[in-house]
Amino acid sequence: MEVAVRELLIEKGVLTADQVRRQVEDMDSRTPARGAAVVARAWSDPVFHRLLMADGNAAVETMGLERGPYKLVVVENTPDVHNVIVCTLCSCYPRWLLGLPPDWYKSRNYRSRMVREPRAVLREFGLELPQDTTVRVHDSTADMRYLVLPMRPVGTDEWQEQQLGALVGRDAMVGVAVCASR
Amino acid sequence: MSEQTEPVRFEPGEHVAVRAAHPPGHVRTPAYVRGCEGVIERLCGTYPNPEEMAYGRSGLPAQPLYRVRFRQADLWADYEGGPSDTVDVEIFQHWLQPTGVNNDGTPRRS
Amino acid sequence: MGGQPAGPVARTEHDYALWEKRVDALLVLLSRKDNRQMTVDELRRNIEALGPGVYDSLSYYERWMHSITATLLQHGVLTVDELGRKMADVEHRVARGEL
């Protein structure tokens, strides 16, 4: 079906083979390393951190990254608050910073349960949160896309931005993991 | 604002209720918050109405979109976590009403 | 599906195949403001229209492809007849090992 529809659209001049190819290349270039670089910059640069929280799209643009097609809302983890992202209606995801979402993010089980029993789901991901930590679930239902700003691991005060970026995994930016210094 | 945009009716911090409606068709208001009360966390901006866009129409006038914060304990009787746990959901203004009124806008008897 | 009872989250993921990325690319290109043939909302509406049975029998990008095709037919960007002929042609080329 994909071949048939694509060839027809190209024959009819709705789009070109070149556009499809470039689009796939762009997709391949978007990986969680971009999001990790944003997080590392926020950990290292207080001015950038402020801008990122106030206007995520403008902040990522200052790093030379694409602004993104949706409004970016960054939610910050603290010792008292843990944030986690889900899209119960489909699979909204900050693709320009993290790439295409993993299968589990799009799965019925994750989407059904994350809003109702986030602590149980996080436990399945190996993350046990203290009862007095506030868990904030963000259901990405419309025109916002969310990125979790994880807590900076302790003992990394002297680290350079690039080293810090290596600590930031995709799952921590979705909120189903945290960052550790080793 | 122009006729192309619905005026903003709610402010951050305001308590609101989600209408308990279940129309057929494409809707971006999750079923699990319909009929529930929450607090406006922020105004996200105004966006064309996806319920109209889903049928190939313009979605204008654009609707204000809010992030509404719900207490998990208010949504689920058997919720496992603490009372401060929340879920934030983006909801378009036409799905929201002040608390204390019925679906048809008449005051609710308590 | 938010809040519905469901089982454990299987933490699976896979590297997307080229055809999957192409389906994704089609949607992006068809929903661009400067050459809009459909919207993401129409994609979602036609995915929901699959119904729970068909929904669960298809993979993620198979659902997208069904939905994109349905929407393009609804808008008259493609016709059933040309799609039928093209699909037969593609099948033929697959059988001959050309695709």
Short mmCIF file of C-alpha atoms in Angstrom, two decimals:
data_model
loop_
_atom_site.label_atom_id
_atom_site.label_comp_id
_atom_site.label_asym_id
_atom_site.label_seq_id
_atom_site.Cartn_x
_atom_site.Cartn_y
_atom_site.Cartn_z
CA MET A 1 0.00 0.00 0.00
CA GLU A 2 2.77 2.41 0.92
CA VAL A 3 4.47 1.85 -2.44
CA ALA A 4 1.22 2.22 -4.39
CA VAL A 5 0.14 5.44 -2.68
CA ARG A 6 3.60 6.97 -2.79
CA GLU A 7 4.07 6.23 -6.49
CA LEU A 8 0.63 7.59 -7.34
CA LEU A 9 1.24 10.80 -5.40
CA ILE A 10 4.55 11.27 -7.20
CA GLU A 11 3.01 10.54 -10.63
CA LYS A 12 0.25 13.05 -9.93
CA GLY A 13 2.72 15.73 -8.89
CA VAL A 14 1.40 16.03 -5.32
CA LEU A 15 4.90 15.41 -4.03
CA THR A 16 8.28 14.34 -5.37
CA ALA A 17 10.50 11.33 -4.71
CA ASP A 18 13.18 13.75 -3.66
CA GLN A 19 10.96 15.29 -0.97
CA VAL A 20 10.23 11.86 0.49
CA ARG A 21 13.90 10.96 0.50
CA ARG A 22 14.90 14.20 2.22
CA GLN A 23 12.16 13.81 4.77
CA VAL A 24 13.44 10.34 5.69
CA GLU A 25 17.00 11.69 5.94
CA ASP A 26 15.84 14.48 8.24
CA MET A 27 14.07 11.91 10.38
CA ASP A 28 17.24 9.85 10.66
CA SER A 29 19.16 12.90 11.80
CA ARG A 30 16.86 13.49 14.78
CA THR A 31 18.05 11.44 17.73
CA PRO A 32 17.88 11.72 21.53
CA ALA A 33 21.41 13.19 21.41
CA ARG A 34 19.75 16.49 20.52
CA GLY A 35 17.56 16.44 23.61
CA ALA A 36 20.56 15.40 25.70
CA ALA A 37 22.54 18.40 24.46
CA VAL A 38 19.65 20.68 25.44
CA VAL A 39 19.54 19.18 28.94
CA ALA A 40 23.31 19.46 29.38
CA ARG A 41 23.19 23.12 28.33
CA ALA A 42 20.38 23.79 30.81
CA TRP A 43 22.45 22.17 33.59
CA SER A 44 25.49 24.29 32.69
CA ASP A 45 24.06 27.68 31.75
CA PRO A 46 21.54 29.40 34.08
CA VAL A 47 20.53 31.95 31.45
CA PHE A 48 19.74 29.19 28.97
CA HIS A 49 17.92 27.27 31.69
CA ARG A 50 15.63 30.24 32.33
CA LEU A 51 14.89 30.67 28.65
CA LEU A 52 14.26 26.93 28.21
CA MET A 53 11.65 26.93 30.95
CA ALA A 54 9.99 30.11 29.65
CA ASP A 55 10.11 29.45 25.90
CA GLY A 56 11.41 26.02 24.94
CA ASN A 57 11.28 26.56 21.20
CA ALA A 58 13.27 29.80 21.35
CA ALA A 59 15.82 28.14 23.65
CA VAL A 60 16.54 25.17 21.39
CA GLU A 61 16.81 27.55 18.45
CA THR A 62 19.67 29.39 20.18
CA MET A 63 21.58 26.08 20.02
CA GLY A 64 21.15 25.94 16.24
CA LEU A 65 18.55 23.19 16.52
CA GLU A 66 15.26 23.27 14.65
CA ARG A 67 12.58 25.17 16.49
CA GLY A 68 10.08 22.36 16.03
CA PRO A 69 6.55 22.28 14.64
CA TYR A 70 4.83 22.34 18.06
CA LYS A 71 5.12 24.41 21.22
CA LEU A 72 7.71 22.87 23.53
CA VAL A 73 6.93 22.73 27.24
CA VAL A 74 9.86 21.73 29.46
CA VAL A 75 8.99 20.29 32.86
CA GLU A 76 11.72 20.15 35.46
CA ASN A 77 12.37 17.39 37.96
CA THR A 78 13.35 18.46 41.48
CA PRO A 79 13.99 16.52 44.69
CA ASP A 80 10.25 16.88 45.41
CA VAL A 81 8.67 16.53 41.97
CA HIS A 82 9.02 13.86 39.30
CA ASN A 83 7.53 14.47 35.85
CA VAL A 84 6.60 11.86 33.25
CA ILE A 85 5.11 12.16 29.75
CA VAL A 86 2.44 10.14 28.01
CA CYS A 87 0.03 10.64 25.13
CA THR A 88 -3.14 8.71 25.92
CA LEU A 89 -4.87 9.64 22.66
CA CYS A 90 -2.13 8.78 20.17
CA SER A 91 1.65 9.09 20.34
CA CYS A 92 2.58 12.77 20.57
CA TYR A 93 6.28 13.08 21.30
CA PRO A 94 8.92 15.84 20.90
CA ARG A 95 10.25 14.16 17.78
CA TRP A 96 12.52 17.02 16.73
CA LEU A 97 14.50 16.55 19.95
CA LEU A 98 14.18 12.80 20.63
CA GLY A 99 13.55 11.21 17.22
CA LEU A 100 10.74 8.72 16.63
CA PRO A 101 9.18 7.31 19.81
CA PRO A 102 9.95 3.76 20.96
CA ASP A 103 7.26 1.09 20.57
CA TRP A 104 6.45 0.95 24.27
CA TYR A 105 5.59 4.66 24.31
CA LYS A 106 2.96 3.99 21.64
CA SER A 107 1.67 0.80 23.27
CA ARG A 108 -1.83 0.41 24.60
CA ASN A 109 -0.53 -0.67 28.01
CA TYR A 110 1.71 2.35 28.57
CA ARG A 111 -0.94 4.79 27.35
CA SER A 112 -3.70 3.20 29.41
CA ARG A 113 -1.87 2.85 32.67
CA MET A 114 0.50 5.82 32.92
CA VAL A 115 -2.30 8.23 33.82
CA ARG A 116 -3.90 5.94 36.38
CA GLU A 117 -1.04 4.10 38.05
CA PRO A 118 2.15 5.99 37.16
CA ARG A 119 4.05 4.68 40.17
CA ALA A 120 3.39 1.06 39.21
CA VAL A 121 4.44 1.69 35.61
CA LEU A 122 7.59 3.54 36.72
CA ARG A 123 8.42 0.60 38.98
CA GLU A 124 8.27 -1.66 35.91
CA PHE A 125 10.87 0.66 34.37
CA GLY A 126 13.02 0.18 37.47
CA LEU A 127 12.18 3.53 39.06
CA GLU A 128 10.87 3.36 42.61
CA LEU A 129 9.80 6.82 43.82
CA PRO A 130 9.39 7.75 47.49
CA GLN A 131 5.76 8.19 48.54
CA ASP A 132 6.37 11.85 49.41
CA THR A 133 7.67 12.67 45.92
CA THR A 134 4.96 14.35 43.87
CA VAL A 135 4.40 12.54 40.59
CA ARG A 136 3.21 14.81 37.79
CA VAL A 137 1.95 13.05 34.70
CA HIS A 138 1.64 15.15 31.55
CA ASP A 139 -0.86 13.88 29.01
CA SER A 140 0.13 15.34 25.66
CA THR A 141 -3.34 15.61 24.16
CA ALA A 142 -3.21 18.53 21.75
CA ASP A 143 -0.70 21.11 20.58
CA MET A 144 2.06 20.99 23.23
CA ARG A 145 5.01 18.64 23.26
CA TYR A 146 6.81 17.90 26.51
CA LEU A 147 10.41 17.30 27.50
CA VAL A 148 11.44 16.34 31.01
CA LEU A 149 14.47 18.20 32.36
CA PRO A 150 15.98 15.53 34.63
CA MET A 151 17.93 16.32 37.80
CA ARG A 152 21.65 16.76 37.36
CA PRO A 153 23.46 13.81 38.98
CA VAL A 154 25.38 14.64 42.14
CA GLY A 155 29.16 14.81 41.89
CA THR A 156 29.16 16.34 38.39
CA ASP A 157 29.79 19.95 39.38
CA GLU A 158 33.08 20.12 37.52
CA TRP A 159 31.87 18.32 34.43
CA GLN A 160 31.82 19.95 31.01
CA GLU A 161 28.65 20.21 28.97
CA GLN A 162 29.68 17.47 26.58
CA GLN A 163 30.42 15.00 29.39
CA LEU A 164 27.10 15.84 30.97
CA GLY A 165 25.25 15.20 27.71
CA ALA A 166 26.51 11.64 27.72
CA LEU A 167 24.65 11.01 31.00
CA VAL A 168 21.27 11.99 29.59
CA GLY A 169 19.31 9.08 28.19
CA ARG A 170 16.14 9.26 26.17
CA ASP A 171 14.08 7.57 28.89
CA ALA A 172 15.10 10.23 31.43
CA MET A 173 13.74 12.91 29.09
CA VAL A 174 10.41 11.05 28.91
CA GLY A 175 10.48 10.66 32.68
CA VAL A 176 10.60 6.86 32.97
CA ALA A 177 14.24 6.96 34.19
CA VAL A 178 16.64 9.30 35.95
CA CYS A 179 20.21 10.30 35.12
CA ALA A 180 23.14 8.79 37.02
CA SER A 181 26.80 9.76 36.95
CA ARG A 182 27.99 6.25 36.19
CA MET B 1 -9.33 39.55 19.19
CA SER B 2 -10.76 38.90 15.72
CA GLU B 3 -13.78 36.73 14.92
CA GLN B 4 -11.26 34.06 14.04
CA THR B 5 -10.40 33.55 17.70
CA GLU B 6 -12.65 32.79 20.65
CA PRO B 7 -11.99 35.15 23.60
CA VAL B 8 -10.11 33.69 26.57
CA ARG B 9 -12.48 32.96 29.46
CA PHE B 10 -10.33 31.36 32.16
CA GLU B 11 -7.22 32.38 34.09
CA PRO B 12 -4.43 30.33 35.62
CA GLY B 13 -5.40 29.18 39.10
CA GLU B 14 -9.11 29.13 38.31
CA HIS B 15 -11.10 26.00 39.17
CA VAL B 16 -12.89 24.52 36.19
CA ALA B 17 -14.98 21.49 35.34
CA VAL B 18 -14.72 19.44 32.17
CA ARG B 19 -18.09 18.94 30.50
CA ALA B 20 -19.39 15.40 30.85
CA ALA B 21 -20.24 14.97 27.18
CA HIS B 22 -19.67 11.93 25.00
CA PRO B 23 -20.35 12.93 21.41
CA PRO B 24 -19.39 10.59 18.58
CA GLY B 25 -16.59 11.74 16.32
CA HIS B 26 -13.02 12.84 16.87
CA VAL B 27 -12.46 14.49 20.26
CA ARG B 28 -9.18 15.44 21.95
CA THR B 29 -10.59 15.56 25.49
CA PRO B 30 -9.68 12.25 27.14
CA ALA B 31 -12.69 10.36 28.49
CA TYR B 32 -11.07 9.91 31.90
CA VAL B 33 -11.29 13.63 32.76
CA ARG B 34 -14.79 14.34 31.43
CA GLY B 35 -17.05 15.37 34.28
CA CYS B 36 -14.01 16.02 36.53
CA GLU B 37 -12.77 19.21 38.17
CA GLY B 38 -9.29 20.65 37.94
CA VAL B 39 -7.32 23.89 38.04
CA ILE B 40 -6.06 25.92 35.06
CA GLU B 41 -2.27 25.52 35.08
CA ARG B 42 -1.64 27.80 32.10
CA LEU B 43 -3.06 29.13 28.88
CA CYS B 44 -1.16 27.45 26.03
CA GLY B 45 -2.39 29.75 23.28
CA THR B 46 -5.21 29.55 20.74
CA TYR B 47 -5.41 26.77 18.18
CA PRO B 48 -7.83 25.70 15.45
CA ASN B 49 -10.41 23.28 16.82
CA PRO B 50 -9.21 19.72 16.07
CA GLU B 51 -12.77 18.40 16.20
CA GLU B 52 -13.41 20.46 13.05
CA MET B 53 -10.01 19.92 11.45
CA ALA B 54 -10.62 16.17 11.68
CA TYR B 55 -13.38 16.56 9.11
CA GLY B 56 -11.42 18.71 6.71
CA ARG B 57 -12.76 22.05 7.92
CA SER B 58 -10.80 25.11 9.04
CA GLY B 59 -11.25 24.73 12.79
CA LEU B 60 -11.94 28.48 13.08
CA PRO B 61 -12.62 30.36 15.22
CA ALA B 62 -9.52 29.15 17.02
CA GLN B 63 -10.13 27.96 20.57
CA PRO B 64 -8.06 28.86 23.62
CA LEU B 65 -6.18 25.76 24.81
CA TYR B 66 -5.34 25.30 28.50
CA ARG B 67 -3.33 22.88 30.55
CA VAL B 68 -5.64 21.75 33.32
CA ARG B 69 -4.17 20.08 36.39
CA PHE B 70 -6.18 17.31 38.04
CA ARG B 71 -5.46 15.67 41.39
CA GLN B 72 -5.03 11.97 40.78
CA ALA B 73 -6.97 11.21 43.95
CA ASP B 74 -9.95 13.06 42.42
CA LEU B 75 -9.83 10.98 39.25
CA TRP B 76 -9.33 7.49 40.63
CA ALA B 77 -10.89 6.21 43.85
CA ASP B 78 -8.18 3.56 44.21
CA TYR B 79 -5.20 5.81 43.38
CA GLU B 80 -1.96 4.42 44.82
CA GLY B 81 0.18 7.55 45.26
CA GLY B 82 0.10 10.58 47.52
CA PRO B 83 -2.50 13.37 47.55
CA SER B 84 -0.17 15.79 45.75
CA ASP B 85 0.17 13.60 42.63
CA THR B 86 -1.35 15.20 39.55
CA VAL B 87 -2.03 14.71 35.88
CA ASP B 88 -1.96 17.69 33.51
CA VAL B 89 -4.11 17.50 30.40
CA GLU B 90 -4.47 19.95 27.49
CA ILE B 91 -8.12 20.88 27.08
CA PHE B 92 -9.83 23.26 24.68
CA GLN B 93 -11.99 25.99 26.17
CA HIS B 94 -15.29 24.76 24.73
CA TRP B 95 -14.93 21.66 26.91
CA LEU B 96 -14.54 23.71 30.10
CA GLN B 97 -17.04 25.45 32.35
CA PRO B 98 -16.87 27.13 35.76
CA THR B 99 -17.31 24.75 38.67
CA GLY B 100 -20.68 24.62 40.37
CA VAL B 101 -22.82 24.66 37.23
CA ASN B 102 -24.59 21.89 35.35
CA ASN B 103 -23.73 20.87 31.81
CA ASP B 104 -26.43 23.20 30.50
CA GLY B 105 -25.02 26.20 32.40
CA THR B 106 -27.69 26.33 35.13
CA PRO B 107 -26.42 26.57 38.75
CA ARG B 108 -26.03 23.22 40.47
CA ARG B 109 -27.88 22.60 43.71
CA SER B 110 -25.57 21.34 46.38
CA MET C 1 -7.55 4.53 26.27
CA GLY C 2 -6.22 6.53 29.22
CA GLY C 3 -7.14 4.87 32.51
CA GLN C 4 -8.33 1.60 30.99
CA PRO C 5 -7.14 -1.59 32.68
CA ALA C 6 -4.15 -3.05 30.83
CA GLY C 7 -1.21 -5.37 31.40
CA PRO C 8 2.47 -4.73 32.06
CA VAL C 9 4.35 -2.45 29.67
CA ALA C 10 6.51 -4.56 27.36
CA ARG C 11 9.58 -2.40 26.87
CA THR C 12 10.01 -3.27 23.23
CA GLU C 13 11.40 -1.09 20.52
CA HIS C 14 12.76 -1.64 17.04
CA ASP C 15 14.71 0.23 14.43
CA TYR C 16 12.16 1.60 12.03
CA ALA C 17 12.15 0.04 8.56
CA LEU C 18 12.46 2.24 5.50
CA TRP C 19 8.79 1.73 4.57
CA GLU C 20 7.74 2.90 8.04
CA LYS C 21 9.83 6.04 7.75
CA ARG C 22 8.35 6.65 4.32
CA VAL C 23 4.81 6.42 5.68
CA ASP C 24 5.80 8.95 8.31
CA ALA C 25 7.35 11.15 5.62
CA LEU C 26 4.17 10.98 3.52
CA LEU C 27 2.09 12.28 6.41
CA VAL C 28 4.52 15.13 7.10
CA LEU C 29 4.58 16.13 3.43
CA LEU C 30 0.82 15.83 2.93
CA SER C 31 0.01 17.90 6.02
CA ARG C 32 2.43 20.76 5.31
CA LYS C 33 0.78 24.14 5.28
CA ASP C 34 2.09 25.05 1.83
CA ASN C 35 0.74 21.90 0.14
CA ARG C 36 -1.93 20.64 2.50
CA GLN C 37 -3.79 17.54 1.36
CA MET C 38 -4.87 16.43 4.82
CA THR C 39 -4.42 17.24 8.53
CA VAL C 40 -3.03 15.23 11.42
CA ASP C 41 -6.52 15.41 12.91
CA GLU C 42 -7.93 13.63 9.87
CA LEU C 43 -5.21 11.00 10.24
CA ARG C 44 -6.32 10.41 13.82
CA ARG C 45 -10.01 10.44 12.99
CA ASN C 46 -9.56 7.77 10.30
CA ILE C 47 -7.38 5.68 12.62
CA GLU C 48 -10.14 5.77 15.23
CA ALA C 49 -12.60 4.80 12.50
CA LEU C 50 -10.75 1.49 12.09
CA GLY C 51 -12.51 0.19 15.21
CA PRO C 52 -10.85 -1.75 18.03
CA GLY C 53 -10.65 -5.10 16.17
CA VAL C 54 -8.83 -3.85 13.09
CA TYR C 55 -6.86 -1.33 15.17
CA ASP C 56 -5.20 -4.07 17.20
CA SER C 57 -4.58 -6.33 14.21
CA LEU C 58 -2.43 -3.72 12.45
CA SER C 59 1.00 -2.36 13.31
CA TYR C 60 1.43 1.32 14.06
CA TYR C 61 2.46 2.45 10.60
CA GLU C 62 0.04 0.04 8.91
CA ARG C 63 -2.71 1.96 10.73
CA TRP C 64 -1.24 5.22 9.50
CA MET C 65 -1.12 3.94 5.94
CA HIS C 66 -4.75 2.81 6.04
CA SER C 67 -5.74 6.17 7.42
CA ILE C 68 -3.70 8.25 4.96
CA THR C 69 -5.14 6.25 2.06
CA ALA C 70 -8.72 6.62 3.34
CA THR C 71 -8.27 10.37 3.77
CA LEU C 72 -6.79 10.85 0.30
CA LEU C 73 -9.73 8.92 -1.19
CA GLN C 74 -12.21 11.04 0.79
CA HIS C 75 -10.58 14.20 -0.57
CA GLY C 76 -10.41 12.94 -4.12
CA VAL C 77 -6.63 13.26 -4.21
CA LEU C 78 -6.66 9.60 -5.27
CA THR C 79 -9.46 7.57 -6.78
CA VAL C 80 -10.38 3.99 -5.92
CA ASP C 81 -9.86 2.97 -9.54
CA GLU C 82 -6.32 4.33 -9.89
CA LEU C 83 -5.39 2.91 -6.50
CA GLY C 84 -6.72 -0.53 -7.51
CA ARG C 85 -4.74 -0.50 -10.75
CA LYS C 86 -1.56 0.71 -9.06
CA MET C 87 -1.83 -1.92 -6.31
CA ALA C 88 -2.20 -4.67 -8.91
CA ASP C 89 0.84 -3.29 -10.71
CA VAL C 90 2.87 -3.24 -7.49
CA GLU C 91 1.87 -6.83 -6.66
CA HIS C 92 2.94 -7.87 -10.14
CA ARG C 93 6.35 -6.25 -9.72
CA VAL C 94 6.78 -7.84 -6.30
CA ALA C 95 5.97 -11.27 -7.79
CA ARG C 96 8.57 -10.72 -10.51
CA GLY C 97 11.12 -9.73 -7.92
CA GLU C 98 11.39 -6.15 -9.14
CA LEU C 99 10.48 -4.60 -5.81
#
